[in-house]
PDB file of C-alpha atoms and ligand atoms in Angstrom:
ATOM      1  CA  MET A 263      96.155 131.650  95.012  1.00  0.00           C
ATOM      2  CA  GLU A 264      95.069 129.826  97.806  1.00  0.00           C
ATOM      3  CA  ASN A 265      91.572 130.271  99.021  1.00  0.00           C
ATOM      4  CA  SER A 266      90.973 128.604 102.048  1.00  0.00           C
ATOM      5  CA  LYS A 267      88.518 131.464 103.381  1.00  0.00           C
ATOM      6  CA  PRO A 268      84.740 130.289 103.633  1.00  0.00           C
ATOM      7  CA  ASN A 269      82.406 132.536 101.738  1.00  0.00           C
ATOM      8  CA  SER A 270      85.797 134.365  99.887  1.00  0.00           C
ATOM      9  CA  LYS A 271      85.408 133.210  96.170  1.00  0.00           C
ATOM     10  CA  LYS A 272      87.615 134.402  93.580  1.00  0.00           C
ATOM     11  CA  LYS A 273      85.923 137.161  91.705  1.00  0.00           C
ATOM     12  CA  ILE A 274      84.959 137.883  88.015  1.00  0.00           C
ATOM     13  CA  VAL A 275      83.834 141.224  87.191  1.00  0.00           C
ATOM     14  CA  VAL A 276      82.560 141.105  83.363  1.00  0.00           C
ATOM     15  CA  PHE A 277      82.442 144.654  81.575  1.00  0.00           C
ATOM     16  CA  ALA A 278      80.143 144.546  78.707  1.00  0.00           C
ATOM     17  CA  SER A 279      78.248 147.298  76.238  1.00  0.00           C
ATOM     18  CA  GLY A 280      75.526 145.449  74.015  1.00  0.00           C
ATOM     19  CA  ASN A 281      73.713 142.027  73.974  1.00  0.00           C
ATOM     20  CA  GLY A 282      75.488 140.159  76.789  1.00  0.00           C
ATOM     21  CA  THR A 283      75.419 136.564  75.481  1.00  0.00           C
ATOM     22  CA  ASN A 284      79.064 136.142  76.602  1.00  0.00           C
ATOM     23  CA  ALA A 285      78.678 137.852  79.862  1.00  0.00           C
ATOM     24  CA  VAL A 286      75.701 135.414  80.872  1.00  0.00           C
ATOM     25  CA  ASN A 287      77.586 132.574  79.442  1.00  0.00           C
ATOM     26  CA  ILE A 288      80.744 133.198  81.764  1.00  0.00           C
ATOM     27  CA  TYR A 289      78.142 133.474  84.530  1.00  0.00           C
ATOM     28  CA  HIS A 290      76.415 130.212  84.049  1.00  0.00           C
ATOM     29  CA  TYR A 291      79.804 128.546  83.627  1.00  0.00           C
ATOM     30  CA  PHE A 292      80.672 129.751  87.219  1.00  0.00           C
ATOM     31  CA  ARG A 293      77.367 129.686  88.884  1.00  0.00           C
ATOM     32  CA  GLU A 294      78.193 125.915  90.409  1.00  0.00           C
ATOM     33  CA  HIS A 295      81.743 126.838  90.843  1.00  0.00           C
ATOM     34  CA  ASP A 296      83.166 126.115  94.483  1.00  0.00           C
ATOM     35  CA  ASP A 297      85.556 129.048  94.656  1.00  0.00           C
ATOM     36  CA  VAL A 298      84.765 131.364  91.781  1.00  0.00           C
ATOM     37  CA  GLU A 299      81.986 133.685  91.064  1.00  0.00           C
ATOM     38  CA  VAL A 300      80.716 136.310  88.713  1.00  0.00           C
ATOM     39  CA  SER A 301      80.118 138.889  91.314  1.00  0.00           C
ATOM     40  CA  HIS A 302      79.396 141.762  89.209  1.00  0.00           C
ATOM     41  CA  ILE A 303      78.301 142.838  85.453  1.00  0.00           C
ATOM     42  CA  VAL A 304      79.198 146.510  84.583  1.00  0.00           C
ATOM     43  CA  SER A 305      78.010 148.355  81.548  1.00  0.00           C
ATOM     44  CA  ASN A 306      78.323 151.798  80.305  1.00  0.00           C
ATOM     45  CA  ASN A 307      74.998 151.126  78.361  1.00  0.00           C
ATOM     46  CA  LYS A 308      71.970 151.933  80.405  1.00  0.00           C
ATOM     47  CA  LYS A 309      69.675 150.324  77.679  1.00  0.00           C
ATOM     48  CA  SER A 310      71.718 147.387  76.858  1.00  0.00           C
ATOM     49  CA  ARG A 311      70.354 143.903  76.745  1.00  0.00           C
ATOM     50  CA  VAL A 312      73.140 142.714  79.014  1.00  0.00           C
ATOM     51  CA  LEU A 313      71.994 144.653  81.938  1.00  0.00           C
ATOM     52  CA  ARG A 314      68.513 143.573  81.494  1.00  0.00           C
ATOM     53  CA  ARG A 315      69.791 139.884  81.265  1.00  0.00           C
ATOM     54  CA  ALA A 316      72.123 140.449  84.457  1.00  0.00           C
ATOM     55  CA  HIS A 317      69.133 141.994  86.289  1.00  0.00           C
ATOM     56  CA  ASP A 318      66.692 138.882  85.427  1.00  0.00           C
ATOM     57  CA  LEU A 319      69.208 136.380  86.690  1.00  0.00           C
ATOM     58  CA  GLY A 320      69.768 138.518  89.917  1.00  0.00           C
ATOM     59  CA  ILE A 321      73.517 139.395  89.062  1.00  0.00           C
ATOM     60  CA  LYS A 322      74.637 142.530  90.645  1.00  0.00           C
ATOM     61  CA  CYS A 323      74.787 145.158  88.036  1.00  0.00           C
ATOM     62  CA  ILE A 324      76.641 148.242  87.762  1.00  0.00           C
ATOM     63  CA  HIS A 325      75.966 150.967  85.316  1.00  0.00           C
ATOM     64  CA  PHE A 326      78.392 154.098  84.797  1.00  0.00           C
ATOM     65  CA  ASP A 327      78.646 156.900  82.344  1.00  0.00           C
ATOM     66  CA  LYS A 328      81.980 157.732  80.485  1.00  0.00           C
ATOM     67  CA  GLU A 329      82.531 160.460  82.657  1.00  0.00           C
ATOM     68  CA  ASP A 330      83.063 157.991  85.519  1.00  0.00           C
ATOM     69  CA  LEU A 331      85.541 156.146  83.434  1.00  0.00           C
ATOM     70  CA  TYR A 332      87.639 159.035  81.743  1.00  0.00           C
ATOM     71  CA  ASP A 333      86.911 161.871  83.908  1.00  0.00           C
ATOM     72  CA  SER A 334      86.937 160.678  87.474  1.00  0.00           C
ATOM     73  CA  THR A 335      87.750 157.854  89.694  1.00  0.00           C
ATOM     74  CA  ASN A 336      84.240 157.016  90.241  1.00  0.00           C
ATOM     75  CA  LEU A 337      84.483 153.582  88.500  1.00  0.00           C
ATOM     76  CA  LEU A 338      87.940 152.496  89.516  1.00  0.00           C
ATOM     77  CA  GLU A 339      87.032 153.188  93.224  1.00  0.00           C
ATOM     78  CA  VAL A 340      83.765 150.866  92.968  1.00  0.00           C
ATOM     79  CA  ILE A 341      85.655 148.059  91.362  1.00  0.00           C
ATOM     80  CA  GLN A 342      88.738 148.457  93.556  1.00  0.00           C
ATOM     81  CA  GLU A 343      86.140 148.165  96.434  1.00  0.00           C
ATOM     82  CA  ILE A 344      84.897 145.063  94.790  1.00  0.00           C
ATOM     83  CA  ASN A 345      88.596 143.664  94.488  1.00  0.00           C
ATOM     84  CA  PRO A 346      88.048 141.503  91.429  1.00  0.00           C
ATOM     85  CA  ASP A 347      90.736 138.749  90.345  1.00  0.00           C
ATOM     86  CA  VAL A 348      90.027 139.085  87.036  1.00  0.00           C
ATOM     87  CA  ILE A 349      88.133 141.730  84.833  1.00  0.00           C
ATOM     88  CA  ALA A 350      86.858 140.198  81.854  1.00  0.00           C
ATOM     89  CA  LEU A 351      85.718 142.377  78.987  1.00  0.00           C
ATOM     90  CA  ALA A 352      82.972 140.731  76.446  1.00  0.00           C
ATOM     91  CA  GLY A 353      81.620 142.954  74.188  1.00  0.00           C
ATOM     92  CA  PHE A 354      82.545 145.901  75.735  1.00  0.00           C
ATOM     93  CA  LEU A 355      83.304 148.944  73.410  1.00  0.00           C
ATOM     94  CA  LEU A 356      85.205 151.531  75.451  1.00  0.00           C
ATOM     95  CA  LYS A 357      88.909 151.580  75.854  1.00  0.00           C
ATOM     96  CA  ILE A 358      90.023 150.994  79.141  1.00  0.00           C
ATOM     97  CA  PRO A 359      92.125 154.120  80.675  1.00  0.00           C
ATOM     98  CA  GLU A 360      95.675 153.978  81.854  1.00  0.00           C
ATOM     99  CA  PRO A 361      94.663 153.894  85.536  1.00  0.00           C
ATOM    100  CA  PHE A 362      92.688 150.768  85.542  1.00  0.00           C
ATOM    101  CA  LEU A 363      95.615 149.208  83.676  1.00  0.00           C
ATOM    102  CA  ARG A 364      98.054 150.130  86.628  1.00  0.00           C
ATOM    103  CA  ALA A 365      95.510 149.237  89.247  1.00  0.00           C
ATOM    104  CA  PHE A 366      94.611 145.502  87.788  1.00  0.00           C
ATOM    105  CA  PRO A 367      97.987 144.835  86.056  1.00  0.00           C
ATOM    106  CA  ASN A 368      97.601 141.375  84.069  1.00  0.00           C
ATOM    107  CA  GLN A 369      94.224 141.045  85.395  1.00  0.00           C
ATOM    108  CA  ILE A 370      91.992 142.642  82.595  1.00  0.00           C
ATOM    109  CA  VAL A 371      91.325 140.333  79.440  1.00  0.00           C
ATOM    110  CA  ASN A 372      89.301 140.748  76.478  1.00  0.00           C
ATOM    111  CA  ILE A 373      87.688 138.505  73.608  1.00  0.00           C
ATOM    112  CA  HIS A 374      87.784 139.584  69.932  1.00  0.00           C
ATOM    113  CA  PRO A 375      85.808 137.469  67.463  1.00  0.00           C
ATOM    114  CA  SER A 376      88.770 137.188  65.041  1.00  0.00           C
ATOM    115  CA  LEU A 377      92.364 136.118  64.972  1.00  0.00           C
ATOM    116  CA  LEU A 378      94.428 139.014  65.928  1.00  0.00           C
ATOM    117  CA  PRO A 379      96.299 140.844  64.867  1.00  0.00           C
ATOM    118  CA  ASP A 380      93.798 140.322  61.715  1.00  0.00           C
ATOM    119  CA  TYR A 381      90.693 142.296  61.913  1.00  0.00           C
ATOM    120  CA  GLY A 382      91.418 144.224  64.797  1.00  0.00           C
ATOM    121  CA  GLY A 383      91.823 147.728  66.362  1.00  0.00           C
ATOM    122  CA  ASP A 384      89.702 150.777  66.615  1.00  0.00           C
ATOM    123  CA  GLY A 385      86.061 150.307  65.198  1.00  0.00           C
ATOM    124  CA  MET A 386      86.459 146.420  64.613  1.00  0.00           C
ATOM    125  CA  TYR A 387      83.854 144.896  66.728  1.00  0.00           C
ATOM    126  CA  GLY A 388      81.223 142.596  66.318  1.00  0.00           C
ATOM    127  CA  GLU A 389      79.520 142.397  62.856  1.00  0.00           C
ATOM    128  CA  ARG A 390      81.993 144.520  61.446  1.00  0.00           C
ATOM    129  CA  VAL A 391      84.816 142.311  61.900  1.00  0.00           C
ATOM    130  CA  PHE A 392      82.375 139.389  60.197  1.00  0.00           C
ATOM    131  CA  LYS A 393      81.539 141.319  57.194  1.00  0.00           C
ATOM    132  CA  ARG A 394      85.285 141.864  56.567  1.00  0.00           C
ATOM    133  CA  ILE A 395      86.165 138.790  57.084  1.00  0.00           C
ATOM    134  CA  LEU A 396      83.606 137.217  54.521  1.00  0.00           C
ATOM    135  CA  LYS A 397      84.407 140.072  52.047  1.00  0.00           C
ATOM    136  CA  ASP A 398      87.850 138.905  52.133  1.00  0.00           C
ATOM    137  CA  LYS A 399      86.660 135.128  51.563  1.00  0.00           C
ATOM    138  CA  ARG A 400      88.809 133.773  54.504  1.00  0.00           C
ATOM    139  CA  THR A 401      88.834 129.868  54.682  1.00  0.00           C
ATOM    140  CA  GLU A 402      89.672 130.302  58.373  1.00  0.00           C
ATOM    141  CA  SER A 403      88.828 132.519  61.404  1.00  0.00           C
ATOM    142  CA  GLY A 404      88.544 132.133  65.231  1.00  0.00           C
ATOM    143  CA  ILE A 405      88.766 133.980  68.281  1.00  0.00           C
ATOM    144  CA  THR A 406      91.517 135.812  70.305  1.00  0.00           C
ATOM    145  CA  ILE A 407      91.602 135.958  74.022  1.00  0.00           C
ATOM    146  CA  HIS A 408      94.093 138.525  75.153  1.00  0.00           C
ATOM    147  CA  TYR A 409      95.247 141.032  78.128  1.00  0.00           C
ATOM    148  CA  VAL A 410      94.035 144.327  77.439  1.00  0.00           C
ATOM    149  CA  SER A 411      96.733 147.147  77.110  1.00  0.00           C
ATOM    150  CA  GLU A 412      96.270 150.868  76.205  1.00  0.00           C
ATOM    151  CA  ASN A 413      95.510 150.244  72.415  1.00  0.00           C
ATOM    152  CA  TYR A 414      92.623 148.363  71.241  1.00  0.00           C
ATOM    153  CA  ASP A 415      93.294 144.620  70.516  1.00  0.00           C
ATOM    154  CA  GLU A 416      96.952 144.968  70.967  1.00  0.00           C
ATOM    155  CA  GLY A 417      97.558 143.298  74.442  1.00  0.00           C
ATOM    156  CA  GLU A 418      99.485 139.988  74.714  1.00  0.00           C
ATOM    157  CA  ILE A 419      97.711 137.203  73.379  1.00  0.00           C
ATOM    158  CA  ILE A 420      96.570 134.543  75.903  1.00  0.00           C
ATOM    159  CA  ALA A 421      94.958 132.062  73.405  1.00  0.00           C
ATOM    160  CA  GLN A 422      93.475 131.770  69.928  1.00  0.00           C
ATOM    161  CA  HIS A 423      91.050 129.089  68.609  1.00  0.00           C
ATOM    162  CA  LYS A 424      90.444 128.739  65.229  1.00  0.00           C
ATOM    163  CA  VAL A 425      87.501 127.174  62.691  1.00  0.00           C
ATOM    164  CA  GLU A 426      87.404 126.425  58.998  1.00  0.00           C
ATOM    165  CA  LEU A 427      85.036 128.454  57.100  1.00  0.00           C
ATOM    166  CA  GLU A 428      82.826 127.223  54.199  1.00  0.00           C
ATOM    167  CA  GLY A 429      82.665 128.731  50.587  1.00  0.00           C
ATOM    168  CA  ASN A 430      78.787 129.444  51.636  1.00  0.00           C
ATOM    169  CA  GLU A 431      79.624 131.214  54.900  1.00  0.00           C
ATOM    170  CA  ASP A 432      77.243 134.072  55.395  1.00  0.00           C
ATOM    171  CA  LEU A 433      77.051 136.475  58.256  1.00  0.00           C
ATOM    172  CA  ASN A 434      74.643 134.243  60.542  1.00  0.00           C
ATOM    173  CA  SER A 435      76.749 131.201  59.868  1.00  0.00           C
ATOM    174  CA  LEU A 436      80.078 133.032  60.656  1.00  0.00           C
ATOM    175  CA  GLU A 437      78.640 134.709  63.634  1.00  0.00           C
ATOM    176  CA  GLU A 438      77.245 131.356  65.105  1.00  0.00           C
ATOM    177  CA  LYS A 439      80.417 129.382  64.313  1.00  0.00           C
ATOM    178  CA  ILE A 440      82.274 132.444  66.221  1.00  0.00           C
ATOM    179  CA  HIS A 441      80.187 132.502  69.211  1.00  0.00           C
ATOM    180  CA  GLY A 442      80.161 128.867  69.369  1.00  0.00           C
ATOM    181  CA  LEU A 443      83.936 129.289  70.258  1.00  0.00           C
ATOM    182  CA  GLU A 444      83.504 131.976  72.678  1.00  0.00           C
ATOM    183  CA  TYR A 445      81.132 130.114  74.472  1.00  0.00           C
ATOM    184  CA  GLU A 446      83.394 127.182  74.805  1.00  0.00           C
ATOM    185  CA  HIS A 447      86.511 128.736  75.384  1.00  0.00           C
ATOM    186  CA  TYR A 448      86.525 132.054  76.771  1.00  0.00           C
ATOM    187  CA  PRO A 449      85.088 130.723  80.450  1.00  0.00           C
ATOM    188  CA  LYS A 450      87.727 128.081  80.719  1.00  0.00           C
ATOM    189  CA  GLU A 451      90.481 130.729  79.672  1.00  0.00           C
ATOM    190  CA  ILE A 452      89.439 132.809  82.297  1.00  0.00           C
ATOM    191  CA  GLU A 453      89.423 130.104  84.843  1.00  0.00           C
ATOM    192  CA  LYS A 454      92.904 129.210  84.255  1.00  0.00           C
ATOM    193  CA  LEU A 455      94.111 132.722  84.632  1.00  0.00           C
ATOM    194  CA  LEU A 456      92.704 132.331  88.352  1.00  0.00           C
ATOM    195  CA  TYR A 457      94.914 129.299  89.223  1.00  0.00           C
TER     196      TYR A 457
HETATM  197  C1  LIG B1135      81.428 139.179  70.932  1.00  0.00           C
HETATM  198  O1  LIG B1135      81.690 138.418  69.680  1.00  0.00           O
HETATM  199  C2  LIG B1135      82.989 139.715  71.245  1.00  0.00           C
HETATM  200  O2  LIG B1135      83.934 138.629  70.856  1.00  0.00           O
HETATM  201  C3  LIG B1135      82.855 140.758  70.208  1.00  0.00           C
HETATM  202  O3  LIG B1135      81.361 141.294  70.735  1.00  0.00           O
HETATM  203  C4  LIG B1135      80.638 140.439  70.773  1.00  0.00           C
HETATM  204  C5  LIG B1135      79.848 140.767  71.978  1.00  0.00           C
HETATM  205  O4  LIG B1135      78.601 139.767  71.967  1.00  0.00           O
HETATM  206  N1  LIG B1135      84.007 141.861  70.853  1.00  0.00           N
HETATM  207  C6  LIG B1135      84.412 142.574  70.044  1.00  0.00           C
HETATM  208  O5  LIG B1135      84.318 142.914  69.062  1.00  0.00           O
HETATM  209  C7  LIG B1135      85.624 143.550  70.698  1.00  0.00           C
HETATM  210  N2  LIG B1135      86.443 144.345  69.872  1.00  0.00           N
HETATM  211  P1  LIG B1135      77.825 139.450  73.399  1.00  0.00           P
HETATM  212  O6  LIG B1135      77.396 140.925  73.658  1.00  0.00           O
HETATM  213  O7  LIG B1135      76.302 138.811  72.899  1.00  0.00           O
HETATM  214  O8  LIG B1135      78.572 138.628  74.359  1.00  0.00           O
END
């Protein structure tokens, strides 16, 4: 994609529901980038830390209600107006509906804190994933970056990154390892999609 117009950077819109450390990490990665920017952070959760973090950093924020996503074209129209090159889900817990997928084919990506298809699917997010991995005493885990499809965690895989787990791994140490992988790789994988 050629991008020769001044002040017309490629745009990433990040969707997040909770804490927002990945959203902020992606923002920082592209902050000094010549022709890519995180233009907006979008959340369904008015009280989320991600919206507070985005607000504090001066990033444009959009809050929406479930109805704006599922019962109307309100949110879709707002996002189409922004015209992002990539929509990156980062701890976004709602399913992306069909009209969005049609409007942004191969442009919506997600990160998941396990090596899919293991520990994926409805209800598998954040700590719940880690608790299952620890319970199963896995010796390896990792992250998956994938295209978003109509089913949770089933879209085509773009990249996976692995990490070894120790016998004495606990929730904190596992979370730290996985977040480390996410912060290192998610922005770079998004960047690759833009060129
Ligand atoms: C991340 O670990 C991400 O992989 C996970 O939620 C966390 C959000 O953290 N996503 C899922 O589990 C999706 N099924 P953050 O809000 O601090 O970026």
